[in-house]
Amino acid sequence: MTSLPPQPLSPLDGRYRSAVEALGEHLSEAGLNRARVQVEVEWLIAQTDRRFFGSSPLSAEQRAQLRSIVTEFGQADIDELATLEATTRHDVKAVEYYVRRRLELLGLDAIGELTHFACTSEDINNLSYAITVRDAVQQVWLPKFQGVIDAVAALAVEHRDAAMLSRTHGQPATPTTMGKELAVFAHRLGRIAKQVEATEYLGKFSGATGTFSAHVVAAPDVAWPEVSREFVESLGLTWNPLTTQIESHDWQAELYTKVSHANRVLHNLATDIWTYISLGYFRQIPAAGATGSSTMPHKVNPIRFENAEANLELSSAMLDSLAATLVTSRMQRDLTDSSAQRNIGVGFGHSLLALDNIQRGLGEIDLDLDALARDLDANWEVLGEAIQTVIRAEVVAGRSSITDPYALLKELTRGKRVGASDLAAFIEGLEIGDAAKQRLLALTPGGYTGIASKLVDRLG
């Protein structure tokens, strides 16, 4: 048997690459290295702007040349860094040497020693992770997440008046509308989206143990905490003033917990849609040329939602693990976070893949109003709640002397099939006011949805 050429171990980099490749721009080794170069370059500019150690501010052209190292970062640079790391056996040191080479090529050797000045590797890494995670969330994951929310909200509005039987505990229950049920999911997911949007991406820049020790020895008169704050904020991040060698990763734990929460709500959406398909409430629109089953030609399987379920579970498992692991570091530093953080893209990748499947799946279903109507018409007993509630109101108003209305309706409906004529005869015999009696006689399962349709407007 011949050996296969190199193959991806993860389906995210193989079978599903097209659905998640936008994350690779940020949450990949190359994306991380580009961000590291960005931090090193911006630190050089920040130091020369302050004329540290006799340096002079760079010209506009020199700044542009330095920043182009980041904006034009490509495959040749990825390969060069890999070669450097093979020698250094240290990823951040390789980045430092890479930047020093660029300074030589640009004739900026004089500021070479300002590269990585007073930095521990984690000063570069924590800022780079904050940049890449922020950009991946804001530019890739959140827009896809919002796209799903918008799709669910649009279906909620479209089906706001589509009365359907509820199934609390899996049993026939007070009717609702499909639109209102979908609006619940859109509302839940929208709240989480706002929480994710409000994420603080923290960064530290304070040396080997967070004390600015080397900084102070090199330049005792510089207000290093203020320099650190200004530098971190210049990168669009929030400064963390109190850390060990590492930024404490609490913001990451908070973010990953929120995304994992979103995953679980999405999982609930996927299982509910799957169940509605199983009940016949939704018809699936077959894709031209697609095969539903390898042996049963009639089938159109709800694979979009099943795929989403699996990937949401995988994503949450990874993100929950990261949230638990990253908040602990022995004493002032250990390296457990280093390996863990390299899997951030995996956690977001499985979530993004699930979002893609859900969005596609929502576009491939059609509500069967006839199926909803048949189900409602087969379950008139759900009006028992309405009848006993009206009787109780009539008793309080002095228009009825019926005792224990709940028990009366329980005897009539519990565990039984009751039709329209049965309920009508029962209502006719009730001792209640005429107006109340007429309201009950006019009631149908499909008309017993309260203000479900209006509640959709709460989506705003």
Tab-separated table of C-alpha atoms in Angstrom:
chain	number	residue	atom	x	y	z
A	1	MET	CA	0.000	0.000	0.000
A	2	THR	CA	1.393	3.394	-0.959
A	3	SER	CA	1.571	6.204	1.601
A	4	LEU	CA	-0.783	9.127	1.206
A	5	PRO	CA	0.631	12.578	0.643
A	6	PRO	CA	0.412	14.831	3.757
A	7	GLN	CA	-3.205	15.093	4.861
A	8	PRO	CA	-5.026	17.379	7.318
A	9	LEU	CA	-5.985	15.692	10.565
A	10	SER	CA	-8.798	18.094	11.287
A	11	PRO	CA	-11.887	18.128	9.044
A	12	LEU	CA	-11.851	21.917	9.520
A	13	ASP	CA	-8.703	21.985	7.399
A	14	GLY	CA	-9.972	19.277	5.064
A	15	ARG	CA	-13.605	18.509	4.264
A	16	TYR	CA	-15.003	21.740	5.718
A	17	ARG	CA	-12.208	24.125	4.857
A	18	SER	CA	-14.298	26.322	2.571
A	19	ALA	CA	-16.806	27.049	5.364
A	20	VAL	CA	-14.208	28.135	7.930
A	21	GLU	CA	-11.183	29.373	6.003
A	22	ALA	CA	-11.916	33.034	6.848
A	23	LEU	CA	-10.877	32.254	10.423
A	24	GLY	CA	-7.453	31.151	9.195
A	25	GLU	CA	-6.703	34.768	8.367
A	26	HIS	CA	-6.576	35.358	12.111
A	27	LEU	CA	-6.605	32.180	14.239
A	28	SER	CA	-3.773	30.307	12.534
A	29	GLU	CA	-0.057	30.134	13.234
A	30	ALA	CA	0.528	32.469	10.307
A	31	GLY	CA	-2.128	34.886	11.553
A	32	LEU	CA	-0.556	34.842	15.004
A	33	ASN	CA	2.916	35.485	13.589
A	34	ARG	CA	1.669	38.395	11.512
A	35	ALA	CA	0.133	39.901	14.655
A	36	ARG	CA	3.423	39.369	16.501
A	37	VAL	CA	5.237	41.253	13.763
A	38	GLN	CA	2.624	44.004	14.038
A	39	VAL	CA	3.196	44.359	17.789
A	40	GLU	CA	6.986	44.431	17.357
A	41	VAL	CA	6.744	47.039	14.604
A	42	GLU	CA	4.334	49.243	16.525
A	43	TRP	CA	6.554	49.046	19.620
A	44	LEU	CA	9.505	50.243	17.547
A	45	ILE	CA	7.460	53.183	16.272
A	46	ALA	CA	6.166	53.988	19.770
A	47	GLN	CA	9.693	54.043	21.189
A	48	THR	CA	11.135	56.258	18.460
A	49	ASP	CA	8.146	58.604	18.765
A	50	ARG	CA	9.203	59.080	22.412
A	51	ARG	CA	12.874	59.478	21.414
A	52	PHE	CA	13.905	56.687	23.771
A	53	PHE	CA	17.670	56.425	24.297
A	54	GLY	CA	18.471	59.175	21.793
A	55	SER	CA	16.444	57.753	18.908
A	56	SER	CA	14.522	60.045	16.573
A	57	PRO	CA	10.955	59.779	15.307
A	58	LEU	CA	10.728	57.881	12.044
A	59	SER	CA	9.710	59.681	8.883
A	60	ALA	CA	6.299	59.049	7.371
A	61	GLU	CA	7.978	56.967	4.668
A	62	GLN	CA	9.891	54.865	7.210
A	63	ARG	CA	6.739	54.245	9.199
A	64	ALA	CA	4.933	53.185	6.047
A	65	GLN	CA	7.799	50.855	5.125
A	66	LEU	CA	7.751	49.243	8.555
A	67	ARG	CA	3.997	48.823	8.577
A	68	SER	CA	4.075	47.341	5.092
A	69	ILE	CA	5.964	44.404	6.617
A	70	VAL	CA	2.660	43.604	8.300
A	71	THR	CA	0.250	44.505	5.517
A	72	GLU	CA	2.249	42.593	2.893
A	73	PHE	CA	2.982	39.585	5.091
A	74	GLY	CA	2.621	36.472	2.916
A	75	GLN	CA	3.794	32.965	2.174
A	76	ALA	CA	7.474	33.898	1.770
A	77	ASP	CA	7.408	35.493	5.224
A	78	ILE	CA	5.639	32.469	6.711
A	79	ASP	CA	8.356	30.230	5.271
A	80	GLU	CA	11.161	32.491	6.489
A	81	LEU	CA	9.792	32.494	10.024
A	82	ALA	CA	9.510	28.707	9.950
A	83	THR	CA	13.170	28.483	8.937
A	84	LEU	CA	14.209	30.876	11.695
A	85	GLU	CA	12.204	28.983	14.312
A	86	ALA	CA	13.834	25.725	13.264
A	87	THR	CA	17.070	27.280	14.524
A	88	THR	CA	15.843	29.331	17.491
A	89	ARG	CA	13.397	26.694	18.730
A	90	HIS	CA	11.472	29.714	19.993
A	91	ASP	CA	8.614	31.233	18.017
A	92	VAL	CA	8.773	34.797	19.389
A	93	LYS	CA	12.580	34.949	19.112
A	94	ALA	CA	12.191	33.974	15.469
A	95	VAL	CA	9.840	36.933	15.011
A	96	GLU	CA	12.377	39.239	16.645
A	97	TYR	CA	15.129	38.103	14.280
A	98	TYR	CA	12.747	38.430	11.331
A	99	VAL	CA	12.006	42.069	12.264
A	100	ARG	CA	15.696	42.835	12.775
A	101	ARG	CA	16.404	41.547	9.265
A	102	ARG	CA	13.768	43.924	7.895
A	103	LEU	CA	15.323	46.839	9.742
A	104	GLU	CA	18.669	46.032	8.118
A	105	LEU	CA	17.060	45.912	4.672
A	106	LEU	CA	15.422	49.283	5.297
A	107	GLY	CA	18.634	50.861	6.566
A	108	LEU	CA	17.273	51.203	10.076
A	109	ASP	CA	20.009	49.216	11.796
A	110	ALA	CA	20.490	52.039	14.303
A	111	ILE	CA	17.256	51.177	16.069
A	112	GLY	CA	17.779	47.419	15.868
A	113	GLU	CA	18.288	47.087	19.626
A	114	LEU	CA	14.891	48.625	20.228
A	115	THR	CA	13.347	45.518	18.680
A	116	HIS	CA	11.662	43.542	21.443
A	117	PHE	CA	13.111	46.040	23.947
A	118	ALA	CA	12.344	45.131	27.603
A	119	CYS	CA	9.813	42.589	26.384
A	120	THR	CA	9.138	39.118	27.605
A	121	SER	CA	7.685	36.814	24.960
A	122	GLU	CA	4.305	37.025	26.629
A	123	ASP	CA	4.251	40.803	26.165
A	124	ILE	CA	4.182	40.119	22.437
A	125	ASN	CA	2.027	37.007	22.583
A	126	ASN	CA	-0.789	38.285	24.761
A	127	LEU	CA	-1.255	41.356	22.570
A	128	SER	CA	-1.069	39.234	19.425
A	129	TYR	CA	-3.692	36.798	20.670
A	130	ALA	CA	-5.927	39.679	21.710
A	131	ILE	CA	-5.614	41.205	18.230
A	132	THR	CA	-6.237	37.955	16.360
A	133	VAL	CA	-9.136	36.805	18.536
A	134	ARG	CA	-10.730	40.254	18.401
A	135	ASP	CA	-10.471	40.416	14.619
A	136	ALA	CA	-11.695	36.833	14.179
A	137	VAL	CA	-14.713	37.486	16.388
A	138	GLN	CA	-15.599	40.911	15.011
A	139	GLN	CA	-14.864	40.255	11.347
A	140	VAL	CA	-15.801	36.586	10.939
A	141	TRP	CA	-17.699	34.886	13.768
A	142	LEU	CA	-20.013	37.695	14.865
A	143	PRO	CA	-21.202	38.582	11.321
A	144	LYS	CA	-22.042	34.907	10.708
A	145	PHE	CA	-23.756	34.660	14.086
A	146	GLN	CA	-25.751	37.804	13.344
A	147	GLY	CA	-26.657	36.357	9.942
A	148	VAL	CA	-28.249	33.365	11.664
A	149	ILE	CA	-30.085	35.630	14.107
A	150	ASP	CA	-31.393	37.690	11.193
A	151	ALA	CA	-32.533	34.537	9.372
A	152	VAL	CA	-34.383	33.262	12.452
A	153	ALA	CA	-35.937	36.691	13.045
A	154	ALA	CA	-37.082	36.886	9.406
A	155	LEU	CA	-38.780	33.493	9.707
A	156	ALA	CA	-40.359	34.621	12.974
A	157	VAL	CA	-41.919	37.621	11.262
A	158	GLU	CA	-42.989	35.548	8.247
A	159	HIS	CA	-44.707	32.924	10.409
A	160	ARG	CA	-45.939	35.165	13.218
A	161	ASP	CA	-49.593	34.179	12.570
A	162	ALA	CA	-48.985	30.482	11.853
A	163	ALA	CA	-50.844	28.829	14.739
A	164	MET	CA	-49.404	25.536	15.896
A	165	LEU	CA	-49.813	23.094	18.721
A	166	SER	CA	-47.303	23.481	21.535
A	167	ARG	CA	-45.766	20.327	22.993
A	168	THR	CA	-44.658	20.975	26.546
A	169	HIS	CA	-43.026	17.785	27.867
A	170	GLY	CA	-43.676	16.389	24.386
A	171	GLN	CA	-47.435	16.422	24.993
A	172	PRO	CA	-50.154	18.544	23.315
A	173	ALA	CA	-50.321	21.914	25.065
A	174	THR	CA	-51.646	25.457	24.722
A	175	PRO	CA	-51.212	26.544	21.087
A	176	THR	CA	-48.666	29.143	20.030
A	177	THR	CA	-47.426	30.366	16.650
A	178	MET	CA	-44.332	29.203	14.837
A	179	GLY	CA	-43.270	32.837	14.554
A	180	LYS	CA	-43.413	33.413	18.294
A	181	GLU	CA	-41.368	30.271	18.995
A	182	LEU	CA	-38.702	31.328	16.513
A	183	ALA	CA	-38.753	34.843	17.971
A	184	VAL	CA	-37.803	33.347	21.339
A	185	PHE	CA	-34.605	31.973	19.787
A	186	ALA	CA	-33.833	35.209	17.930
A	187	HIS	CA	-34.260	37.126	21.193
A	188	ARG	CA	-32.045	34.760	23.172
A	189	LEU	CA	-29.305	34.786	20.557
A	190	GLY	CA	-29.537	38.563	20.148
A	191	ARG	CA	-28.819	39.084	23.841
A	192	ILE	CA	-25.703	36.946	23.609
A	193	ALA	CA	-24.571	38.777	20.468
A	194	LYS	CA	-24.673	42.072	22.376
A	195	GLN	CA	-22.638	40.536	25.187
A	196	VAL	CA	-20.021	39.273	22.746
A	197	GLU	CA	-19.940	42.651	21.003
A	198	ALA	CA	-19.170	44.271	24.365
A	199	THR	CA	-16.151	42.030	25.000
A	200	GLU	CA	-13.069	43.727	26.421
A	201	TYR	CA	-9.880	42.491	24.803
A	202	LEU	CA	-7.208	43.025	27.441
A	203	GLY	CA	-3.484	43.338	27.031
A	204	LYS	CA	-0.438	43.709	29.255
A	205	PHE	CA	3.004	45.086	28.424
A	206	SER	CA	5.015	45.079	31.632
A	207	GLY	CA	7.930	42.676	31.393
A	208	ALA	CA	8.983	39.341	32.817
A	209	THR	CA	6.846	39.370	35.969
A	210	GLY	CA	4.603	42.371	35.362
A	211	THR	CA	6.811	44.714	37.413
A	212	PHE	CA	8.520	46.834	34.708
A	213	SER	CA	11.820	45.850	36.382
A	214	ALA	CA	14.047	45.917	33.281
A	215	HIS	CA	12.296	49.047	32.041
A	216	VAL	CA	13.027	50.971	35.224
A	217	VAL	CA	16.682	49.916	35.323
A	218	ALA	CA	17.148	51.023	31.707
A	219	ALA	CA	15.277	54.332	32.072
A	220	PRO	CA	14.373	55.221	35.681
A	221	ASP	CA	12.705	58.513	34.793
A	222	VAL	CA	10.184	57.137	32.274
A	223	ALA	CA	6.574	56.703	33.418
A	224	TRP	CA	6.518	53.126	32.197
A	225	PRO	CA	2.958	52.222	33.257
A	226	GLU	CA	1.669	55.196	31.262
A	227	VAL	CA	3.791	54.207	28.256
A	228	SER	CA	2.431	50.662	28.546
A	229	ARG	CA	-1.167	51.851	28.763
A	230	GLU	CA	-0.815	54.138	25.752
A	231	PHE	CA	0.838	51.409	23.704
A	232	VAL	CA	-1.757	48.743	24.501
A	233	GLU	CA	-4.610	51.155	23.802
A	234	SER	CA	-2.979	52.214	20.507
A	235	LEU	CA	-3.552	48.628	19.361
A	236	GLY	CA	-7.271	48.957	20.065
A	237	LEU	CA	-7.069	46.886	23.261
A	238	THR	CA	-7.865	47.509	26.929
A	239	TRP	CA	-4.854	47.854	29.223
A	240	ASN	CA	-4.506	45.438	32.122
A	241	PRO	CA	-2.319	47.144	34.761
A	242	LEU	CA	-1.959	44.235	37.200
A	243	THR	CA	-0.573	40.945	35.907
A	244	THR	CA	2.134	38.363	36.370
A	245	GLN	CA	4.340	37.540	33.404
A	246	ILE	CA	1.165	36.723	31.515
A	247	GLU	CA	-2.041	38.605	30.928
A	248	SER	CA	-4.430	36.674	33.148
A	249	HIS	CA	-6.690	35.489	30.299
A	250	ASP	CA	-9.882	36.271	32.187
A	251	TRP	CA	-11.258	38.135	29.181
A	252	GLN	CA	-10.670	35.038	27.084
A	253	ALA	CA	-12.503	32.823	29.566
A	254	GLU	CA	-15.397	35.283	29.599
A	255	LEU	CA	-15.572	35.425	25.809
A	256	TYR	CA	-15.307	31.674	25.265
A	257	THR	CA	-17.996	31.091	27.889
A	258	LYS	CA	-20.325	33.471	26.021
A	259	VAL	CA	-19.635	31.796	22.672
A	260	SER	CA	-20.166	28.389	24.269
A	261	HIS	CA	-23.490	29.678	25.638
A	262	ALA	CA	-24.404	30.830	22.137
A	263	ASN	CA	-23.511	27.355	20.864
A	264	ARG	CA	-25.899	25.744	23.319
A	265	VAL	CA	-28.790	28.011	22.397
A	266	LEU	CA	-28.062	27.291	18.736
A	267	HIS	CA	-28.040	23.581	19.590
A	268	ASN	CA	-31.506	24.012	21.107
A	269	LEU	CA	-32.635	25.770	17.908
A	270	ALA	CA	-31.222	22.958	15.750
A	271	THR	CA	-32.918	20.212	17.763
A	272	ASP	CA	-36.252	22.056	17.746
A	273	ILE	CA	-36.151	22.633	13.989
A	274	TRP	CA	-35.175	18.969	13.533
A	275	THR	CA	-38.190	17.970	15.647
A	276	TYR	CA	-40.547	20.250	13.708
A	277	ILE	CA	-39.286	18.631	10.510
A	278	SER	CA	-39.913	15.202	12.040
A	279	LEU	CA	-43.459	16.243	12.960
A	280	GLY	CA	-44.050	17.417	9.404
A	281	TYR	CA	-44.407	21.066	10.379
A	282	PHE	CA	-41.543	21.992	8.083
A	283	ARG	CA	-41.016	20.476	4.642
A	284	GLN	CA	-37.441	20.260	3.424
A	285	ILE	CA	-36.665	21.683	0.019
A	286	PRO	CA	-34.515	19.081	-1.766
A	287	ALA	CA	-31.345	20.332	-3.413
A	288	ALA	CA	-31.020	19.397	-7.065
A	289	GLY	CA	-28.864	16.300	-7.460
A	290	ALA	CA	-28.498	15.726	-3.710
A	291	THR	CA	-28.879	12.258	-2.162
A	292	GLY	CA	-30.805	11.964	1.088
A	293	SER	CA	-30.157	8.280	1.738
A	294	SER	CA	-27.869	5.811	-0.025
A	295	THR	CA	-30.661	3.224	-0.076
A	296	MET	CA	-33.979	5.055	0.434
A	297	PRO	CA	-34.553	7.352	-2.561
A	298	HIS	CA	-37.548	9.142	-0.999
A	299	LYS	CA	-35.608	10.602	1.922
A	300	VAL	CA	-34.512	14.196	2.467
A	301	ASN	CA	-32.552	14.065	5.700
A	302	PRO	CA	-32.209	17.118	8.011
A	303	ILE	CA	-28.431	16.865	7.811
A	304	ARG	CA	-27.793	20.603	8.119
A	305	PHE	CA	-29.182	20.638	11.622
A	306	GLU	CA	-27.579	17.320	12.593
A	307	ASN	CA	-24.184	18.541	11.381
A	308	ALA	CA	-24.710	21.744	13.344
A	309	GLU	CA	-25.507	19.815	16.534
A	310	ALA	CA	-22.284	17.832	16.371
A	311	ASN	CA	-20.108	20.839	15.627
A	312	LEU	CA	-21.722	22.962	18.337
A	313	GLU	CA	-20.981	20.222	20.853
A	314	LEU	CA	-17.354	20.007	19.705
A	315	SER	CA	-16.971	23.779	19.802
A	316	SER	CA	-18.372	24.074	23.312
A	317	ALA	CA	-16.171	21.224	24.529
A	318	MET	CA	-13.091	23.053	23.243
A	319	LEU	CA	-14.132	26.523	24.407
A	320	ASP	CA	-15.206	25.268	27.833
A	321	SER	CA	-11.839	23.581	28.211
A	322	LEU	CA	-10.015	26.765	27.209
A	323	ALA	CA	-12.082	28.863	29.619
A	324	ALA	CA	-11.241	26.480	32.462
A	325	THR	CA	-7.552	26.074	31.609
A	326	LEU	CA	-6.524	29.603	30.745
A	327	VAL	CA	-7.504	31.252	34.037
A	328	THR	CA	-4.853	29.279	35.943
A	329	SER	CA	-1.100	29.813	35.722
A	330	ARG	CA	1.277	28.511	38.379
A	331	MET	CA	2.922	31.311	40.341
A	332	GLN	CA	4.053	33.956	37.875
A	333	ARG	CA	4.068	31.758	34.747
A	334	ASP	CA	3.654	28.302	33.322
A	335	LEU	CA	3.235	27.220	29.719
A	336	THR	CA	-0.107	25.427	29.857
A	337	ASP	CA	-1.694	28.376	28.072
A	338	SER	CA	0.747	28.177	25.164
A	339	SER	CA	-0.513	24.864	23.815
A	340	ALA	CA	-4.100	25.574	24.809
A	341	GLN	CA	-4.348	28.875	22.941
A	342	ARG	CA	-3.225	27.299	19.701
A	343	ASN	CA	-6.626	25.573	19.665
A	344	ILE	CA	-8.708	28.751	19.849
A	345	GLY	CA	-9.281	28.531	16.104
A	346	VAL	CA	-10.552	24.971	16.464
A	347	GLY	CA	-13.187	26.077	18.962
A	348	PHE	CA	-14.364	28.944	16.801
A	349	GLY	CA	-14.037	26.841	13.644
A	350	HIS	CA	-16.547	24.223	14.764
A	351	SER	CA	-18.933	26.980	15.847
A	352	LEU	CA	-18.580	28.794	12.520
A	353	LEU	CA	-19.198	25.560	10.622
A	354	ALA	CA	-22.362	24.995	12.665
A	355	LEU	CA	-23.537	28.539	11.957
A	356	ASP	CA	-23.014	27.951	8.247
A	357	ASN	CA	-25.078	24.759	8.369
A	358	ILE	CA	-27.888	26.348	10.363
A	359	GLN	CA	-28.067	29.341	8.038
A	360	ARG	CA	-28.182	27.061	5.008
A	361	GLY	CA	-30.675	24.757	6.682
A	362	LEU	CA	-33.050	27.599	7.535
A	363	GLY	CA	-33.081	28.518	3.865
A	364	GLU	CA	-34.022	24.962	2.855
A	365	ILE	CA	-37.260	24.519	4.816
A	366	ASP	CA	-40.853	25.520	4.117
A	367	LEU	CA	-43.670	25.678	6.659
A	368	ASP	CA	-46.577	23.284	6.005
A	369	LEU	CA	-49.622	25.211	7.224
A	370	ASP	CA	-51.920	22.272	6.495
A	371	ALA	CA	-49.890	20.029	8.790
A	372	LEU	CA	-50.118	22.618	11.558
A	373	ALA	CA	-53.885	22.897	11.082
A	374	ARG	CA	-54.392	19.101	11.139
A	375	ASP	CA	-52.452	18.783	14.360
A	376	LEU	CA	-54.462	21.546	16.008
A	377	ASP	CA	-57.778	20.093	14.866
A	378	ALA	CA	-56.860	16.710	16.355
A	379	ASN	CA	-56.303	18.173	19.818
A	380	TRP	CA	-59.335	20.161	20.928
A	381	GLU	CA	-58.697	19.078	24.511
A	382	VAL	CA	-56.027	21.800	24.772
A	383	LEU	CA	-58.909	24.251	25.197
A	384	GLY	CA	-59.505	22.792	28.656
A	385	GLU	CA	-57.144	25.403	30.091
A	386	ALA	CA	-59.187	28.214	28.571
A	387	ILE	CA	-62.518	26.807	29.743
A	388	GLN	CA	-61.494	26.246	33.374
A	389	THR	CA	-59.874	29.696	33.521
A	390	VAL	CA	-63.039	31.386	32.237
A	391	ILE	CA	-65.172	29.428	34.743
A	392	ARG	CA	-62.945	30.606	37.594
A	393	ALA	CA	-63.322	34.198	36.443
A	394	GLU	CA	-67.095	33.769	36.274
A	395	VAL	CA	-67.171	32.337	39.811
A	396	VAL	CA	-65.250	35.343	41.141
A	397	ALA	CA	-67.615	37.669	39.259
A	398	GLY	CA	-70.617	35.995	40.857
A	399	ARG	CA	-71.976	34.566	37.612
A	400	SER	CA	-71.271	30.925	38.481
A	401	SER	CA	-71.347	28.645	41.526
A	402	ILE	CA	-69.273	25.844	40.005
A	403	THR	CA	-66.821	24.367	42.522
A	404	ASP	CA	-63.291	23.340	41.527
A	405	PRO	CA	-63.344	24.167	37.769
A	406	TYR	CA	-59.891	22.592	37.329
A	407	ALA	CA	-61.096	19.199	38.543
A	408	LEU	CA	-64.140	19.478	36.303
A	409	LEU	CA	-62.023	19.975	33.176
A	410	LYS	CA	-59.476	17.419	34.324
A	411	GLU	CA	-62.236	14.819	34.428
A	412	LEU	CA	-63.390	15.803	30.937
A	413	THR	CA	-60.032	16.024	29.144
A	414	ARG	CA	-57.112	14.351	30.920
A	415	GLY	CA	-55.748	11.488	28.849
A	416	LYS	CA	-58.716	11.647	26.497
A	417	ARG	CA	-59.446	12.768	22.970
A	418	VAL	CA	-62.164	15.407	22.991
A	419	GLY	CA	-63.627	16.755	19.752
A	420	ALA	CA	-65.212	20.071	18.857
A	421	SER	CA	-68.761	18.780	19.372
A	422	ASP	CA	-67.889	17.284	22.773
A	423	LEU	CA	-66.510	20.590	24.005
A	424	ALA	CA	-69.428	22.552	22.559
A	425	ALA	CA	-71.922	20.351	24.383
A	426	PHE	CA	-69.955	20.661	27.592
A	427	ILE	CA	-69.768	24.479	27.321
A	428	GLU	CA	-73.510	24.742	26.590
A	429	GLY	CA	-74.223	23.019	29.876
A	430	LEU	CA	-72.006	25.282	31.978
A	431	GLU	CA	-73.442	27.682	34.546
A	432	ILE	CA	-71.632	30.818	33.362
A	433	GLY	CA	-72.599	34.174	31.909
A	434	ASP	CA	-73.808	34.265	28.305
A	435	ALA	CA	-70.967	36.496	27.075
A	436	ALA	CA	-68.347	34.130	28.488
A	437	LYS	CA	-70.193	31.137	27.061
A	438	GLN	CA	-70.244	32.667	23.581
A	439	ARG	CA	-66.505	33.432	23.759
A	440	LEU	CA	-65.783	29.812	24.620
A	441	LEU	CA	-68.102	28.444	21.940
A	442	ALA	CA	-66.317	30.551	19.331
A	443	LEU	CA	-62.884	29.361	20.434
A	444	THR	CA	-60.844	26.891	18.348
A	445	PRO	CA	-57.361	25.452	18.941
A	446	GLY	CA	-56.043	27.570	16.059
A	447	GLY	CA	-57.564	30.696	17.559
A	448	TYR	CA	-56.241	30.032	21.056
A	449	THR	CA	-52.828	31.664	20.634
A	450	GLY	CA	-53.245	34.716	22.864
A	451	ILE	CA	-50.990	37.555	21.722
A	452	ALA	CA	-48.341	35.259	20.266
A	453	SER	CA	-48.298	37.144	16.979
A	454	LYS	CA	-47.837	40.518	18.678
A	455	LEU	CA	-45.014	39.190	20.843
A	456	VAL	CA	-42.900	38.872	17.680
A	457	ASP	CA	-42.775	42.674	17.648
A	458	ARG	CA	-40.652	42.467	20.808
A	459	LEU	CA	-37.746	41.618	18.550
A	460	GLY	CA	-37.698	45.334	17.738
